[in-house]
PDB file of C-alpha atoms in Angstrom:
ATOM      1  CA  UNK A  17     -19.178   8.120  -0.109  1.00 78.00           C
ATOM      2  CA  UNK A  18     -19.037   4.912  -1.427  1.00 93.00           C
ATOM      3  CA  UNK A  19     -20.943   2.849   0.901  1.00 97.00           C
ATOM      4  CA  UNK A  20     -21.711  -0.497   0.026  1.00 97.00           C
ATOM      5  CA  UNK A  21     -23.267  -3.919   1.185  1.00 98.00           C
ATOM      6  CA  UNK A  22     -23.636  -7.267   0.883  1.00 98.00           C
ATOM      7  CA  UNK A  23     -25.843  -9.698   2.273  1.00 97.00           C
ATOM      8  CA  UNK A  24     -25.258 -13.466   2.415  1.00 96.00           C
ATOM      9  CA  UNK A  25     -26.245 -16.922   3.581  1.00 96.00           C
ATOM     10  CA  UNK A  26     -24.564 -19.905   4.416  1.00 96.00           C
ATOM     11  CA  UNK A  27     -25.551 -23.732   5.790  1.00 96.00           C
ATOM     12  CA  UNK A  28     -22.319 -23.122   7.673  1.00 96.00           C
ATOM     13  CA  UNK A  29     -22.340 -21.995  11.436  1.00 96.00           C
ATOM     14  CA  UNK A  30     -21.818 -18.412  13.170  1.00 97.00           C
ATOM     15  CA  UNK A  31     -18.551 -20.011  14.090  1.00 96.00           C
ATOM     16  CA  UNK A  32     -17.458 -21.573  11.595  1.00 96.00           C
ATOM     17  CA  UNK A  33     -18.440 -18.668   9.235  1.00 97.00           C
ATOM     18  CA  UNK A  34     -16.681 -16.443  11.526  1.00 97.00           C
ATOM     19  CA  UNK A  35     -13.856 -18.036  11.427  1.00 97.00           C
ATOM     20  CA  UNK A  36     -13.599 -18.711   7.529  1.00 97.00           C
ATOM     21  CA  UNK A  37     -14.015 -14.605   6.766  1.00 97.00           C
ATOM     22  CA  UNK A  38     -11.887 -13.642   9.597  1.00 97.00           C
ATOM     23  CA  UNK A  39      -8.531 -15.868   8.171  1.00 95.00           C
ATOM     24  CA  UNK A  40      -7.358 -12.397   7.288  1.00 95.00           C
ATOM     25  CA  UNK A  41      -4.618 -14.161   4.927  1.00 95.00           C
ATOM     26  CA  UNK A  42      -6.978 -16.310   2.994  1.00 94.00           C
ATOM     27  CA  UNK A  43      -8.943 -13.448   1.983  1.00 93.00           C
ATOM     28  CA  UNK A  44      -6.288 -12.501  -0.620  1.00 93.00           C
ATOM     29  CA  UNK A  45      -7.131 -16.119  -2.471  1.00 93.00           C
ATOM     30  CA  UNK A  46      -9.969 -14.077  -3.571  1.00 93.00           C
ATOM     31  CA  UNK A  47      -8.790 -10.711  -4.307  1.00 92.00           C
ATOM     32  CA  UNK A  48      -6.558 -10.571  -7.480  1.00 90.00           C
ATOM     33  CA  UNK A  49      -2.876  -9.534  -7.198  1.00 92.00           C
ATOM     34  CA  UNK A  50      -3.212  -9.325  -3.967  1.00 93.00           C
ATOM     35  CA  UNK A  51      -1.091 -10.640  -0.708  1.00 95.00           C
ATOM     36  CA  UNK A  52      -1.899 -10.183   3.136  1.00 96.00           C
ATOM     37  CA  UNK A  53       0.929  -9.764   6.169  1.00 95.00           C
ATOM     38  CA  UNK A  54      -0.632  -9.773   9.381  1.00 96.00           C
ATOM     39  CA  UNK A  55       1.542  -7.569  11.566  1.00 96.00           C
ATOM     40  CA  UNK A  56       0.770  -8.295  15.034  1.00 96.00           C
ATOM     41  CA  UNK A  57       1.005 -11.435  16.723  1.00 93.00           C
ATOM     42  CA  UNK A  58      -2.197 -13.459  17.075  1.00 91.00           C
ATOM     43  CA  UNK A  59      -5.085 -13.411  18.419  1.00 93.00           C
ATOM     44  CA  UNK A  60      -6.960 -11.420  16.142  1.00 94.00           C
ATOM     45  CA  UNK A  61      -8.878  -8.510  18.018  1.00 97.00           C
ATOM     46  CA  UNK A  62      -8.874  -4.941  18.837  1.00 98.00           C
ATOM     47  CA  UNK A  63      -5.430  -3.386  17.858  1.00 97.00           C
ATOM     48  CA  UNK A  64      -4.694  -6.164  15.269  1.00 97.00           C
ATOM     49  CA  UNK A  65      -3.165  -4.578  12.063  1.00 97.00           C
ATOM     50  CA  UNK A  66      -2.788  -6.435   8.646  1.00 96.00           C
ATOM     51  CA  UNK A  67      -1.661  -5.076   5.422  1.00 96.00           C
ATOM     52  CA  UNK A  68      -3.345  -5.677   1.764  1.00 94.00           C
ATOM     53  CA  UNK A  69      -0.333  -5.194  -1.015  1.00 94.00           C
ATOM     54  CA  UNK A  70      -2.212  -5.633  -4.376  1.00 91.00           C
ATOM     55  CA  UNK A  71       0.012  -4.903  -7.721  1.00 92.00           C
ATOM     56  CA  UNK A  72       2.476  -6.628  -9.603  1.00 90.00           C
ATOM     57  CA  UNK A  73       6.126  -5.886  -8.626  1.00 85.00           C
ATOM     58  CA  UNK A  74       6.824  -2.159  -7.752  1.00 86.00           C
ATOM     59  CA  UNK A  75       3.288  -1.264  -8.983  1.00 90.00           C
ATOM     60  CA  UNK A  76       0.456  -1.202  -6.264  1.00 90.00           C
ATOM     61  CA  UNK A  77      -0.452   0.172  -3.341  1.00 90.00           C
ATOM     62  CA  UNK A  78      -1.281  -0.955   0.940  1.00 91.00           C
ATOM     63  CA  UNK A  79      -4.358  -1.473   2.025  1.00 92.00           C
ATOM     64  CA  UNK A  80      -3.483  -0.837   5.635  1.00 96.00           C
ATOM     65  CA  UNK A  81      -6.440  -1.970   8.229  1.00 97.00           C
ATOM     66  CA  UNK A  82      -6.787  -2.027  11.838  1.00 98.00           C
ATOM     67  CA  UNK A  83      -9.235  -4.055  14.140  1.00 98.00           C
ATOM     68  CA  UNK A  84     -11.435  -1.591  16.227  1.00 98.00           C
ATOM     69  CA  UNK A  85     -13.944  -4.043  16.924  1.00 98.00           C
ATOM     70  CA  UNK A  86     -14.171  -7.691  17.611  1.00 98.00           C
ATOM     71  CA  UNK A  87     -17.112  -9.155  18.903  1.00 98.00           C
ATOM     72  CA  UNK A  88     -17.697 -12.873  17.980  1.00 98.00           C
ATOM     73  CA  UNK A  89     -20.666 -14.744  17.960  1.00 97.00           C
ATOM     74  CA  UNK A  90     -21.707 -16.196  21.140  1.00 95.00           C
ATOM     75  CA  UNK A  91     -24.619 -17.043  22.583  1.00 92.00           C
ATOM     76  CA  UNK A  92     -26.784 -16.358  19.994  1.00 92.00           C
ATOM     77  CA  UNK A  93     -25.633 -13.350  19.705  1.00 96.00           C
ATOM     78  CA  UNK A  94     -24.144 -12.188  16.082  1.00 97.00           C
ATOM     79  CA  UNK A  95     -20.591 -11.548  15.811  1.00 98.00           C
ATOM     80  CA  UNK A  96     -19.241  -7.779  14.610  1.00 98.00           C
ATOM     81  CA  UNK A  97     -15.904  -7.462  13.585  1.00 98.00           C
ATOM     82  CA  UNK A  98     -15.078  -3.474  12.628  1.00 98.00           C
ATOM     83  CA  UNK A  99     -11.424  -2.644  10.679  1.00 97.00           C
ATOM     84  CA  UNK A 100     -10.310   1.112  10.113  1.00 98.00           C
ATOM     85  CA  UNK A 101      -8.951   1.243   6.448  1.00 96.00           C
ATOM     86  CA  UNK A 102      -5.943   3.430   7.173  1.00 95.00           C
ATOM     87  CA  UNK A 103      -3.938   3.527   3.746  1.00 91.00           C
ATOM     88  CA  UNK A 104      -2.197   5.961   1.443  1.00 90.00           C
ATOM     89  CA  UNK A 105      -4.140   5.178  -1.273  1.00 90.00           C
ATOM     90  CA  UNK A 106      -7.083   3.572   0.389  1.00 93.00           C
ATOM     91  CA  UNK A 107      -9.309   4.630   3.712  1.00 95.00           C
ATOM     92  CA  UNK A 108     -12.640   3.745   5.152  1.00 96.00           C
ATOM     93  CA  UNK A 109     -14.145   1.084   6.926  1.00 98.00           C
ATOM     94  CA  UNK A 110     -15.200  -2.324   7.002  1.00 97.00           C
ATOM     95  CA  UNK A 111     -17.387  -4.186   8.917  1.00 98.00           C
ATOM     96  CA  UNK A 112     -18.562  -7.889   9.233  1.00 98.00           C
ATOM     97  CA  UNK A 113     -21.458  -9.473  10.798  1.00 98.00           C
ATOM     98  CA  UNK A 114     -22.005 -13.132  11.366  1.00 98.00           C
ATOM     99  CA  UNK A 115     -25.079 -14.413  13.125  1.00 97.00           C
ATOM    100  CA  UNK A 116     -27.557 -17.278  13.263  1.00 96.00           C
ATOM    101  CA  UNK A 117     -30.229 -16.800  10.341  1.00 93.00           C
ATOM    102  CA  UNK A 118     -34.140 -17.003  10.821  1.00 82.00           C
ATOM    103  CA  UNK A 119     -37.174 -16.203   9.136  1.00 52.00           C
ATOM    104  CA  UNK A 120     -37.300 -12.737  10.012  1.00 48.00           C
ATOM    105  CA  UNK A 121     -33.806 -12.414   7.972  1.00 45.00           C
ATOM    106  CA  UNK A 122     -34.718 -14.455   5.160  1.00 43.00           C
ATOM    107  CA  UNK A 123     -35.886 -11.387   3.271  1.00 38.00           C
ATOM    108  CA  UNK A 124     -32.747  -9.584   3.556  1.00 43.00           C
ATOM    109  CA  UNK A 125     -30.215 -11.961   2.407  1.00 43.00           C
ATOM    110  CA  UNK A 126     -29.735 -11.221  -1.281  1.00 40.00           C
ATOM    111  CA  UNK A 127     -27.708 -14.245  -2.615  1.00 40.00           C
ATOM    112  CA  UNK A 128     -25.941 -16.820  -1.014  1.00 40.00           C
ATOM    113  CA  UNK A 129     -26.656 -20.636   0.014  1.00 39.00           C
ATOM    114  CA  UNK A 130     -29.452 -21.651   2.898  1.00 37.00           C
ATOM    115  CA  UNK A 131     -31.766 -19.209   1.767  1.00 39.00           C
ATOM    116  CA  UNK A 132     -35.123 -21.151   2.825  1.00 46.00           C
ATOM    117  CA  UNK A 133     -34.197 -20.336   6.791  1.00 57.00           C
ATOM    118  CA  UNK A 134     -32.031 -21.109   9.433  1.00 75.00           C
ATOM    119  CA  UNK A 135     -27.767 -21.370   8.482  1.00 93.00           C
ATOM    120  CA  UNK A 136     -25.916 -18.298   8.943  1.00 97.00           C
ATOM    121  CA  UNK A 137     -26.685 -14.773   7.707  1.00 97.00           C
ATOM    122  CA  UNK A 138     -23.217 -12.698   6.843  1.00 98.00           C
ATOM    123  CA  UNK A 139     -23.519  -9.064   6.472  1.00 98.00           C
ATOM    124  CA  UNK A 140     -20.393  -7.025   4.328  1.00 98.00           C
ATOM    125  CA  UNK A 141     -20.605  -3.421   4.987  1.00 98.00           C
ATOM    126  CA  UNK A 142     -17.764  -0.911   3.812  1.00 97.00           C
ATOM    127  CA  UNK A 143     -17.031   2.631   3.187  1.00 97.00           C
ATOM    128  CA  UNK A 144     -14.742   2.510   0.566  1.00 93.00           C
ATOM    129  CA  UNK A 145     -12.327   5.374  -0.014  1.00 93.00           C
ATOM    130  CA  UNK A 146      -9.596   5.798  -2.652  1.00 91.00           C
ATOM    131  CA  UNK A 147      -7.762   8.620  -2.649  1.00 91.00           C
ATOM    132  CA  UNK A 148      -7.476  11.229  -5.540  1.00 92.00           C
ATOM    133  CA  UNK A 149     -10.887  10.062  -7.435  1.00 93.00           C
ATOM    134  CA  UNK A 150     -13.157  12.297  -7.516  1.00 94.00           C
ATOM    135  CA  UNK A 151     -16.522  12.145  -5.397  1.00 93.00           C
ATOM    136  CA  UNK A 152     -18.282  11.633  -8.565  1.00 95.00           C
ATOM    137  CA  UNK A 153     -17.196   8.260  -9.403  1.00 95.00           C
ATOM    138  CA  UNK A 154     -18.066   7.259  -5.547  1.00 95.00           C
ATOM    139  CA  UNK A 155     -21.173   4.945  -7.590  1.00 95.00           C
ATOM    140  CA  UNK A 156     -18.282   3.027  -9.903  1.00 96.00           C
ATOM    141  CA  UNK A 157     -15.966   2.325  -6.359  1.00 95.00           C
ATOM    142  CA  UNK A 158     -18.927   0.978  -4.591  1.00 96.00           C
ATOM    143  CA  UNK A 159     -20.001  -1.351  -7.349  1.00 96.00           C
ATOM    144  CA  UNK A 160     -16.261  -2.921  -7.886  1.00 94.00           C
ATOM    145  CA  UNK A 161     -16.484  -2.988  -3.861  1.00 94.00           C
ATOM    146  CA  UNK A 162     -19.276  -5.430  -4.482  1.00 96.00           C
ATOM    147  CA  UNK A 163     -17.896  -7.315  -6.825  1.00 96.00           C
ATOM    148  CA  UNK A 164     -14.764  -7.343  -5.750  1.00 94.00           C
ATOM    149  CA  UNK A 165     -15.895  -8.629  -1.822  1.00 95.00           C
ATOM    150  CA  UNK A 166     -18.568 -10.478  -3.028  1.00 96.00           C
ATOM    151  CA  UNK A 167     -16.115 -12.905  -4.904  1.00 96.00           C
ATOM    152  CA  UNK A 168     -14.033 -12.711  -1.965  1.00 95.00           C
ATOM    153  CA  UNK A 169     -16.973 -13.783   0.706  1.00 96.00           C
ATOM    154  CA  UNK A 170     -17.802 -16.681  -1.769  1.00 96.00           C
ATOM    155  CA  UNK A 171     -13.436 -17.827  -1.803  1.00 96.00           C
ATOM    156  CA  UNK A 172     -13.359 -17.263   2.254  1.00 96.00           C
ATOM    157  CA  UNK A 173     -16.739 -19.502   2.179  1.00 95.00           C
ATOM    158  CA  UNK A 174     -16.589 -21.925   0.263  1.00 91.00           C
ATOM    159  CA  UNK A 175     -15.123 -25.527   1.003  1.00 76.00           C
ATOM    160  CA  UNK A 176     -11.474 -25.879   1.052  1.00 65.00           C
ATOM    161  CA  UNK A 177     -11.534 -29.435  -0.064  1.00 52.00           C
ATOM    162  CA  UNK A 178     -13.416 -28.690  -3.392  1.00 45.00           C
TER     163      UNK A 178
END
């Protein structure tokens, strides 16, 4: 399987952050050739279905995903937002977590801003599935999954007014 994940930190809050990386349209300003229609009204939350075209013209494929969980951060409490990747070409699963960072998480966040303690501590986690490659090159799709969603985390993060 290719099972990736990425770790992050941000000054920003568990809300805010929240908020920034689930703006399910925004997140194709950091995905190449790619545009997202949310298909259900808003809210987001359980049942919500959005659709990932990336290609140019007739050329591309849907990244069809559904919200299964939605859980955000409250309390103290970290936020968990889990979609079901339920494509043609691509299947799997995503999940997010957003909570408040401390010293006992400092170790685990690999890149990202805030990394001295407290902010935010995001947490990427997919199962990335395309179908008709072979198992073998699971290594290759996990690696451009980390790319790929690590440029997007940085996009959904980063100021809009820069």
């Amino acid at each position: 399987m290719a099972l990736f994940r990425i770790d992050r930190r941000t000054p920003l809050t568990p809300a805010e952050a929240w908020r920034r990386l689930t703006d399910w349209e925004r997140h194709a300003q950091g995905v190449p050739l790619t545009r997202i229609v949310v298909e259900t009204p808003p809210p987001s939350g359980p049942g919500t279905v959005f659709v990932a075209r990336t290609g140019l013209g007739p050329l591309g494929f849907d990244d069809r995903m559904e919200i299964t969980r939605w859980e955000p951060p409250a309390g103290g409490a970290p936020g968990v937002c889990r979609l079901e990747k339920r494509g043609r070409a691509i299947t799997g699963w995503a999940e997010i977590e957003v909570g408040t960072a401390g010293k006992d998480r400092d170790a685990k966040a690999s890149s990202g801003e805030g990394a001295s303690g407290g902010g935010t501590y995001l947490v990427w986690r997919e199962d990335l599935r395309v179908r008709g490659l072979p198992r073998a090159l699971d290594p290759l799709t996990a690696r451009a999954g980390l790319l790929l969603f690590g440029h997007a985390m940085s996009v959904l993060l980063r100021d809009r007014t820069r």
